[in-house]
GROMACS .gro file of C-alpha atoms in nm:
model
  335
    1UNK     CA    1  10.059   8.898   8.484
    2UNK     CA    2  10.124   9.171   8.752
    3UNK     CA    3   9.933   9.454   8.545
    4UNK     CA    4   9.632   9.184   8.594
    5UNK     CA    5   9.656   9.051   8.231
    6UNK     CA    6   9.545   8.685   8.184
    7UNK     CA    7   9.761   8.502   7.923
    8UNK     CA    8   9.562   8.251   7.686
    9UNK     CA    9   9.784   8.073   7.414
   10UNK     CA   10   9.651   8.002   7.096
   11UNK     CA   11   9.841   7.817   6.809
   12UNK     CA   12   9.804   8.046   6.569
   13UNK     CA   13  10.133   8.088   6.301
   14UNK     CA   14  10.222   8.364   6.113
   15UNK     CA   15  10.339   8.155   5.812
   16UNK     CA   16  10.106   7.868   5.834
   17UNK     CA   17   9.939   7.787   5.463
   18UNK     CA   18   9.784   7.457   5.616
   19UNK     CA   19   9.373   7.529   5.579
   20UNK     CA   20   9.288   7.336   5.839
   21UNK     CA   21   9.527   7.469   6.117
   22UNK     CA   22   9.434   7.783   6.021
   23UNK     CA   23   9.063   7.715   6.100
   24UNK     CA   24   9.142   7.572   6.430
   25UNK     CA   25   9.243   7.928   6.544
   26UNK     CA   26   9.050   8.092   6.377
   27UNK     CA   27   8.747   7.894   6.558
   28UNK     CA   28   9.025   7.907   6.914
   29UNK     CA   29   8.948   8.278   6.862
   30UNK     CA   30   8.567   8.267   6.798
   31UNK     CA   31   8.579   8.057   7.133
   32UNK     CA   32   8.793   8.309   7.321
   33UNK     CA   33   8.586   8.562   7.238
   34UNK     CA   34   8.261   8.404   7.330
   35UNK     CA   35   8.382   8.292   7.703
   36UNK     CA   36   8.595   8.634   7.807
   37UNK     CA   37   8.319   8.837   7.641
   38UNK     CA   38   8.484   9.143   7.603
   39UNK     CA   39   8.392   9.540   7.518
   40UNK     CA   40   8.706   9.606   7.326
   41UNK     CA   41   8.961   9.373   7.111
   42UNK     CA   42   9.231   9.494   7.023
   43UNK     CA   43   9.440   9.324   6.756
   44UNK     CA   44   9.800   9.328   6.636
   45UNK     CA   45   9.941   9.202   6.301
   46UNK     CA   46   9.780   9.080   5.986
   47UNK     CA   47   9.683   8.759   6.047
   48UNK     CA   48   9.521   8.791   6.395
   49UNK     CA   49   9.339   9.137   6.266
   50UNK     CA   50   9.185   8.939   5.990
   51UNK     CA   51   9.072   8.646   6.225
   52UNK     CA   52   9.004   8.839   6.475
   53UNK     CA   53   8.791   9.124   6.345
   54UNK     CA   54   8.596   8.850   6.158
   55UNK     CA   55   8.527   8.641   6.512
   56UNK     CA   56   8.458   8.963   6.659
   57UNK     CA   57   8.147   9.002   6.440
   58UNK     CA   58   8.072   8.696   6.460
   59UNK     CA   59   8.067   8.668   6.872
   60UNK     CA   60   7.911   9.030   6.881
   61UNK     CA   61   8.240   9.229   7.015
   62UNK     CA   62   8.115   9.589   7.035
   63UNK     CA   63   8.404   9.785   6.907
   64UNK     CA   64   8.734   9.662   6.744
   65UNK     CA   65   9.103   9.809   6.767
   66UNK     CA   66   9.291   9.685   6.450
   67UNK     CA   67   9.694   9.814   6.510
   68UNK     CA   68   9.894   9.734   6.179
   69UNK     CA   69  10.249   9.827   6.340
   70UNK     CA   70  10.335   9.816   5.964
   71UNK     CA   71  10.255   9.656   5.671
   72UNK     CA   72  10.514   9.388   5.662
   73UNK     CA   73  10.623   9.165   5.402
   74UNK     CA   74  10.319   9.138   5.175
   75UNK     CA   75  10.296   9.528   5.105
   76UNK     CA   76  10.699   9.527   5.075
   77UNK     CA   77  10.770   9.196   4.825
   78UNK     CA   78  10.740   9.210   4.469
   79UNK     CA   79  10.673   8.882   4.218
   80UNK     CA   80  10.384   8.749   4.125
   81UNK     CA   81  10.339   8.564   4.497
   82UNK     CA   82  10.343   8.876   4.654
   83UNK     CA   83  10.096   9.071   4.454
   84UNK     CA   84   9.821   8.767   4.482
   85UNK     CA   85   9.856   8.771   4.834
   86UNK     CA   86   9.824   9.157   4.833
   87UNK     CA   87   9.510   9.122   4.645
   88UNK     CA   88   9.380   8.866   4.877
   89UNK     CA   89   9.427   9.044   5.206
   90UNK     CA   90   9.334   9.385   5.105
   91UNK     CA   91   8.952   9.228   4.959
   92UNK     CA   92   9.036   9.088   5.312
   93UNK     CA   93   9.036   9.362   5.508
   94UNK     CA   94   8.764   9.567   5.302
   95UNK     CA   95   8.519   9.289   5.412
   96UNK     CA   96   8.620   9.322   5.757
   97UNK     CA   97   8.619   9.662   5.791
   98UNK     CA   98   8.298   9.718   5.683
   99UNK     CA   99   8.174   9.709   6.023
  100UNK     CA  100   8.061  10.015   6.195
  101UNK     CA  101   8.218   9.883   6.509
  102UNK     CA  102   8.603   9.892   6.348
  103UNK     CA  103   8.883  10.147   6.377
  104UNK     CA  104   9.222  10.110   6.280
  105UNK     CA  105   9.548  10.225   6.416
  106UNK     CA  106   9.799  10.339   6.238
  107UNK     CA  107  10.160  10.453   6.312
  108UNK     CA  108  10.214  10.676   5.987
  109UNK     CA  109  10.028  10.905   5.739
  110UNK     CA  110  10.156  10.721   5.484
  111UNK     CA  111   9.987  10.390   5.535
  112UNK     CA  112   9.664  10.581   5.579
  113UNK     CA  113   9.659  10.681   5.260
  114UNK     CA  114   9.740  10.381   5.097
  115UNK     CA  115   9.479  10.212   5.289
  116UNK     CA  116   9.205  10.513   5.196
  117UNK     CA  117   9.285  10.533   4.890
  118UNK     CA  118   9.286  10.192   4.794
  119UNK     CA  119   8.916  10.193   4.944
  120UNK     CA  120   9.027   9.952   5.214
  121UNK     CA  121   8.918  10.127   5.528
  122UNK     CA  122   8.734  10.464   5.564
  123UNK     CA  123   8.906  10.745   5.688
  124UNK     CA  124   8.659  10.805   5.964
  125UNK     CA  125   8.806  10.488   6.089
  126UNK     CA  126   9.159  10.520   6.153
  127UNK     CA  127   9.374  10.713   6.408
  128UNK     CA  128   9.730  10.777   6.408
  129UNK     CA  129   9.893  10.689   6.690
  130UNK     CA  130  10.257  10.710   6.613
  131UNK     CA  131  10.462  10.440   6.727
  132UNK     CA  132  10.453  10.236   7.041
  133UNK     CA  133  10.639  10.455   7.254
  134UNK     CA  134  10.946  10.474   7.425
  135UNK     CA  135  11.056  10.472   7.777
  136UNK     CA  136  11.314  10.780   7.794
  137UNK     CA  137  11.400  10.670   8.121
  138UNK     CA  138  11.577  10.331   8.045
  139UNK     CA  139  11.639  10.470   7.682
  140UNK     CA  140  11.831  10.797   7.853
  141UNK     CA  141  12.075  11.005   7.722
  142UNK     CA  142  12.442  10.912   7.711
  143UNK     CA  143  12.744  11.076   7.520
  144UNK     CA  144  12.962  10.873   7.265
  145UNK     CA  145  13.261  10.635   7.359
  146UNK     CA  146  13.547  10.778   7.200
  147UNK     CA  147  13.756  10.558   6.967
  148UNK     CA  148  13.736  10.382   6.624
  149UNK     CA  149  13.344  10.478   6.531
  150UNK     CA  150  13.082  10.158   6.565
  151UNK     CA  151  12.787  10.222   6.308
  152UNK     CA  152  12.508   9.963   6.445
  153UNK     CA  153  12.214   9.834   6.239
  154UNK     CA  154  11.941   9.608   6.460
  155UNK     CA  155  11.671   9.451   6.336
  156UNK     CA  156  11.504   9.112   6.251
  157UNK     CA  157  11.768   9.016   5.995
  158UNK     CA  158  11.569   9.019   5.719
  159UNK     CA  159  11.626   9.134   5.323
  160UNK     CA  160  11.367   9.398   5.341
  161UNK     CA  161  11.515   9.571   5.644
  162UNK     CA  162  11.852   9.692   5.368
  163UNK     CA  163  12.076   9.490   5.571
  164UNK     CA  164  12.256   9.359   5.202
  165UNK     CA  165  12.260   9.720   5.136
  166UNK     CA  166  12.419   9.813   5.440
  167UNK     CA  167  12.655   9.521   5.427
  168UNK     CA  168  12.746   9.666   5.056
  169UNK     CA  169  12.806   9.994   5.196
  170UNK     CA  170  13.046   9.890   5.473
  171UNK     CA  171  13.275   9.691   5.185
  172UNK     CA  172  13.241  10.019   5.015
  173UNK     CA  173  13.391  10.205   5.310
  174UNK     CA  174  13.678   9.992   5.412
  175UNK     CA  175  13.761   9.990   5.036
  176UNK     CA  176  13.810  10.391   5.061
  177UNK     CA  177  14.041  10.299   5.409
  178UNK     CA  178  13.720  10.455   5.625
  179UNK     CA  179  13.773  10.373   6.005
  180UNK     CA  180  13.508  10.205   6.148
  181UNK     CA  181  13.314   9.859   6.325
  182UNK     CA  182  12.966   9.759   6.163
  183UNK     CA  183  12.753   9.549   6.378
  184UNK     CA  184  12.470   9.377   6.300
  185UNK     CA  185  12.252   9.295   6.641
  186UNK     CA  186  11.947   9.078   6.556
  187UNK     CA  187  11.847   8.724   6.483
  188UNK     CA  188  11.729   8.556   6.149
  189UNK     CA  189  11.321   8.541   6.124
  190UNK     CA  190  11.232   8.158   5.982
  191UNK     CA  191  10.843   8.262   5.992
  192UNK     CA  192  10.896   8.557   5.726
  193UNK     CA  193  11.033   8.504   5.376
  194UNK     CA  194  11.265   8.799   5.343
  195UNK     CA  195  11.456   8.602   5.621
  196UNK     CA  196  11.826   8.606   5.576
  197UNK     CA  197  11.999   8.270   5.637
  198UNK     CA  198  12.304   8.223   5.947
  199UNK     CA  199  12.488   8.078   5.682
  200UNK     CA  200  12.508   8.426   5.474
  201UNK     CA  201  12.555   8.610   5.780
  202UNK     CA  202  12.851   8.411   5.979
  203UNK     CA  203  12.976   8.450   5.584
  204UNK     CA  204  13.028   8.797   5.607
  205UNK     CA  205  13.137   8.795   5.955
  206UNK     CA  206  13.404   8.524   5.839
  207UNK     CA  207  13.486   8.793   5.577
  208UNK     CA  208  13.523   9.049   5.858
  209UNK     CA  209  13.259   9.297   5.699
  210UNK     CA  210  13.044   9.296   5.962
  211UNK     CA  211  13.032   9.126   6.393
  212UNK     CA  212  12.717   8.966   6.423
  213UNK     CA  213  12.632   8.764   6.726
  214UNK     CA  214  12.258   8.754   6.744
  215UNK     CA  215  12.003   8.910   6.961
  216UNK     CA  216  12.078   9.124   7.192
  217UNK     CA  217  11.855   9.184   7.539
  218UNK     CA  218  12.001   9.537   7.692
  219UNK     CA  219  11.914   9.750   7.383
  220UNK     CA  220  12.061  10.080   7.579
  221UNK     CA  221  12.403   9.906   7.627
  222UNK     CA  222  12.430   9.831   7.246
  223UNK     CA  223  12.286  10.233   7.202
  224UNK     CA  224  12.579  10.342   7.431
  225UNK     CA  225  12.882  10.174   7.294
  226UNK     CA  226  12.725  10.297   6.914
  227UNK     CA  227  12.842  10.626   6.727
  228UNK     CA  228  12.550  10.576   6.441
  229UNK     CA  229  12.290  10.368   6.432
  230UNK     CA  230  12.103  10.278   6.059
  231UNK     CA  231  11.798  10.150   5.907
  232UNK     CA  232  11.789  10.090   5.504
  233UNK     CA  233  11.442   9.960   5.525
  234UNK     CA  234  11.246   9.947   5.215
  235UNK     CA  235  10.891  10.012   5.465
  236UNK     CA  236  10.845  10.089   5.837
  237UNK     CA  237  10.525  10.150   6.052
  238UNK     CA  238  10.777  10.330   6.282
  239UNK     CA  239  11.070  10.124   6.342
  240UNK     CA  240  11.116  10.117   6.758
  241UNK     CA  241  11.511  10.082   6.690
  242UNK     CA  242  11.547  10.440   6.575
  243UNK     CA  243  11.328  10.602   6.831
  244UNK     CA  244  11.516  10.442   7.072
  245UNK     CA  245  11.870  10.529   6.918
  246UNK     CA  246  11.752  10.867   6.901
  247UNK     CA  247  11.613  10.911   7.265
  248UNK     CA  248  11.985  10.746   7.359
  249UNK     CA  249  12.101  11.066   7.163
  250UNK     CA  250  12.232  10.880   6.878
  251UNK     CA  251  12.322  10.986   6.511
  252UNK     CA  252  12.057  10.803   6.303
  253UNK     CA  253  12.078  10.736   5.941
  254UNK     CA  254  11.769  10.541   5.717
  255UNK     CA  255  11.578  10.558   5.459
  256UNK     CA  256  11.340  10.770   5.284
  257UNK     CA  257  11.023  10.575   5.267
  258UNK     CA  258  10.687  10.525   5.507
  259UNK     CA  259  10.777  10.508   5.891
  260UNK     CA  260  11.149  10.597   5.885
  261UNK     CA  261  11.061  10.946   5.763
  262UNK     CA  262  10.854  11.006   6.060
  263UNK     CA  263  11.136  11.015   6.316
  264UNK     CA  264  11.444  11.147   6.103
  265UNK     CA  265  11.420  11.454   5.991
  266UNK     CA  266  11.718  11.499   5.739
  267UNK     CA  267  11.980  11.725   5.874
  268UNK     CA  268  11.858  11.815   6.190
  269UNK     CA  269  11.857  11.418   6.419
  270UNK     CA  270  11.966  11.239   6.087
  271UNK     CA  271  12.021  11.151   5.749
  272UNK     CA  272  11.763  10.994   5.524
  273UNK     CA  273  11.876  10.814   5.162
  274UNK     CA  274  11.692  10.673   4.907
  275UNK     CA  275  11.624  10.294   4.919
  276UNK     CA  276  11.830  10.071   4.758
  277UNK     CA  277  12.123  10.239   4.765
  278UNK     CA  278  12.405  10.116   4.924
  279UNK     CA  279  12.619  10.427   4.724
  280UNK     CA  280  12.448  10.688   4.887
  281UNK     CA  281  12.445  10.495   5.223
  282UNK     CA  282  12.791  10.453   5.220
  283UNK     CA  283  12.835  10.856   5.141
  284UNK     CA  284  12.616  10.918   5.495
  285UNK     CA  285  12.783  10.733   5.683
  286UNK     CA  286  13.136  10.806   5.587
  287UNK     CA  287  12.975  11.163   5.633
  288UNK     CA  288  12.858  11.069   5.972
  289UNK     CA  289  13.175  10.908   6.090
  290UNK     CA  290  13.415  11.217   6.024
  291UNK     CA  291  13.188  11.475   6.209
  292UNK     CA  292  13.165  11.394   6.555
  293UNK     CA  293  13.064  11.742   6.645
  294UNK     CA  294  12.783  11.681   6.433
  295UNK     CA  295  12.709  11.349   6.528
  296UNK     CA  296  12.674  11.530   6.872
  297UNK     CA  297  12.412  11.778   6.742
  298UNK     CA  298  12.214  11.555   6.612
  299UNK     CA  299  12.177  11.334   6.895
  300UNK     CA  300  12.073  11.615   7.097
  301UNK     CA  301  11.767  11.719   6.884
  302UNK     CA  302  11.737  11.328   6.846
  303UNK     CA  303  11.641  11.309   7.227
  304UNK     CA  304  11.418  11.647   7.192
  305UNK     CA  305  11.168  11.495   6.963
  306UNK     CA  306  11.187  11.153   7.140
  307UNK     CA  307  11.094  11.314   7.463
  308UNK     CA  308  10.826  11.581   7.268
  309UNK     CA  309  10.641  11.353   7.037
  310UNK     CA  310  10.693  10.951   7.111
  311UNK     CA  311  10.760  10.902   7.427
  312UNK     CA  312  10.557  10.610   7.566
  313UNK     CA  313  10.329  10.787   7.837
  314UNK     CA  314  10.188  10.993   7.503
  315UNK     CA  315  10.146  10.675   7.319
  316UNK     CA  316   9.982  10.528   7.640
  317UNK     CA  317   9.793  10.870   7.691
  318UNK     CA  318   9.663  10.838   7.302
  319UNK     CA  319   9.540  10.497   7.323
  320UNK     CA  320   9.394  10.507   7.683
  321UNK     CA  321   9.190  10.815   7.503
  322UNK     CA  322   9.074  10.651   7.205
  323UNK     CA  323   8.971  10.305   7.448
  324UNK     CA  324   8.772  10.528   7.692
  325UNK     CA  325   8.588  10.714   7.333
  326UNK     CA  326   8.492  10.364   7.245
  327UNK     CA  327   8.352  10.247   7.565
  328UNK     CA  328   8.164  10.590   7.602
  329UNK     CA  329   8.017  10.514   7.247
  330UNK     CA  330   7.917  10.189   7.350
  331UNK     CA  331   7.766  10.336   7.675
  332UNK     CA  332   7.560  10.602   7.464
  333UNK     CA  333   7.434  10.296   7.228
  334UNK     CA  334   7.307  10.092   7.576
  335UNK     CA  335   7.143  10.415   7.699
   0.00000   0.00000   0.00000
């Protein structure tokens, strides 16, 4: 509200199935639209990109910002569920994107090629804008807490993010006698399939694997009583937790698929593993946790790219430039 945004609710659910809901905000949207009659949209997520970039037509928005953060749960799942809905959404989002008037952001390489190549959107139409940024300031630079090493994974606890794998890892370790705390930071997800349940997670906490207690609000606190911090996702856009970790000049270990690979580069801020495997997770970290010097190093060049590459005034920069090329295109068309 103090940056002059106005706030309008709609009831619009990521998991809702129910057809008619589903047209109510999709026709709450159309109406938006219509009244605030705006130059740009710009849309976040799957569902409101589809509704949304369809309404814009429909209402006459001149130009369209589509930001897929990352590709979530339908590009990630496998069975037969998955792979209809995949099907669904991508004829989806070629019918959506047909418009002259659409570009989409993305926050990897990788997911513009899939989307390119699967003749979903144009390449003329996408930008890479990588990440949402981070604020070095409150995420600043802070040396480890000596003692017995805490290895931190924080997320939305959710199957896809690795967290069994991780879980696995940890058993793994305190089998061999490796020193260390695990701590999961993050709450359950009941809108999104992979969710994990509380019961499986104050489980393993029962069975002293790992200390969960939920969310967590002061993300740099939890950054500067960590030694590692990891992310076995099977699929990122670019996960924020890592950039973050990094720019607090942690050790970061994760996987080697879409959107982690951006920020870790392997043996010079981090490790990256293959996904899926809790084996070669547990080797990293037990790695990880006997090195401090290391650990150190890699922190350092952590913050470097952090502060050279994703900081949030060049995300802010990046979009702010691609907003005022739209609005100069739209001035040429008016001319």
């Amino acid at each position: 509200m103090n940056e002059g945004f106005k706030l309008i609710p709609i009831a619009l659910k990521r998991r809702s199935r129910n057809l008619i809901s589903e047209l109510i905000s999709f026709i709450e949207i159309i109406r938006i639209y219509r009244h605030e009659k705006p130059d740009i949209v710009h849309q976040v997520a799957i569902k409101p990109i589809l509704y949304g970039s369809l309404a814009a037509r429909i209402t006459g928005v001149s130009s369209v910002v589509n930001a897929f953060a990352g590709l979530g749960y339908i590009f990630v799942a496998e069975g037969w569920k998955a792979k209809l809905f995949r099907k669904i959404f991508s004829l989806a989002f070629r019918l959506v994107f047909f418009s002259k008037s659409v570009c989409c952001i993305f926050q990897n390489p990788d997911d513009i090629k899939l989307f390119v190549e699967k003749g979903i959107v144009e390449k003329e139409k996408t930008v890479l804008i990588r990440g949402s940024g981070v604020d070095t300031n409150r995420f600043h630079l802070t040396p480890e807490i000596n003692g017995q090493p805490i290895v931190v994974l924080a997320s939305r606890m959710l199957w896809d993010k690795g967290i069994s794998e991780f879980v696995d890892a940890v058993r793994q370790l305190k089998k061999r006698g490796v020193d260390l705390r695990a701590v999961l930071v993050g709450n359950p997800d009941s809108e999104n399939p992979s969710s994990i349940s509380k019961s499986i997670l104050i489980k393993w906490k029962n069975d002293e694997l790992v200390e969960w207690n939920g969310y967590e609000d002061n993300m740099p606190e939890v950054f500067k009583r960590s030694n590692i911090v990891v992310l076995p996702s099977y699929r990122e856009g670019l996960p924020k937790v890592l950039l973050e970790a990094a720019s607090c000049g942690r050790a970061i270990i994760a996987t080697d698929v879409p959107g982690c690979r951006e920020i870790v580069h392997h043996n010079v801020n981090g490790l990256l593993i293959p996904p899926y495997d809790s084996i070669s997770l547990a080797n990293a970290l037990n790695e990880l946790i006997e090195d401090q010097e290391r650990r150190a190093t890699m922190g350092a060049c952590g913050r470097e790219i952090v502060e050279e590459q994703f900081s949030e005034k060049i995300v802010v920069r990046q979009t702010m430039e691609l907003y005022k090329k739209l609005l100069t295109n739209l001035e040429n068309k008016l001319m």
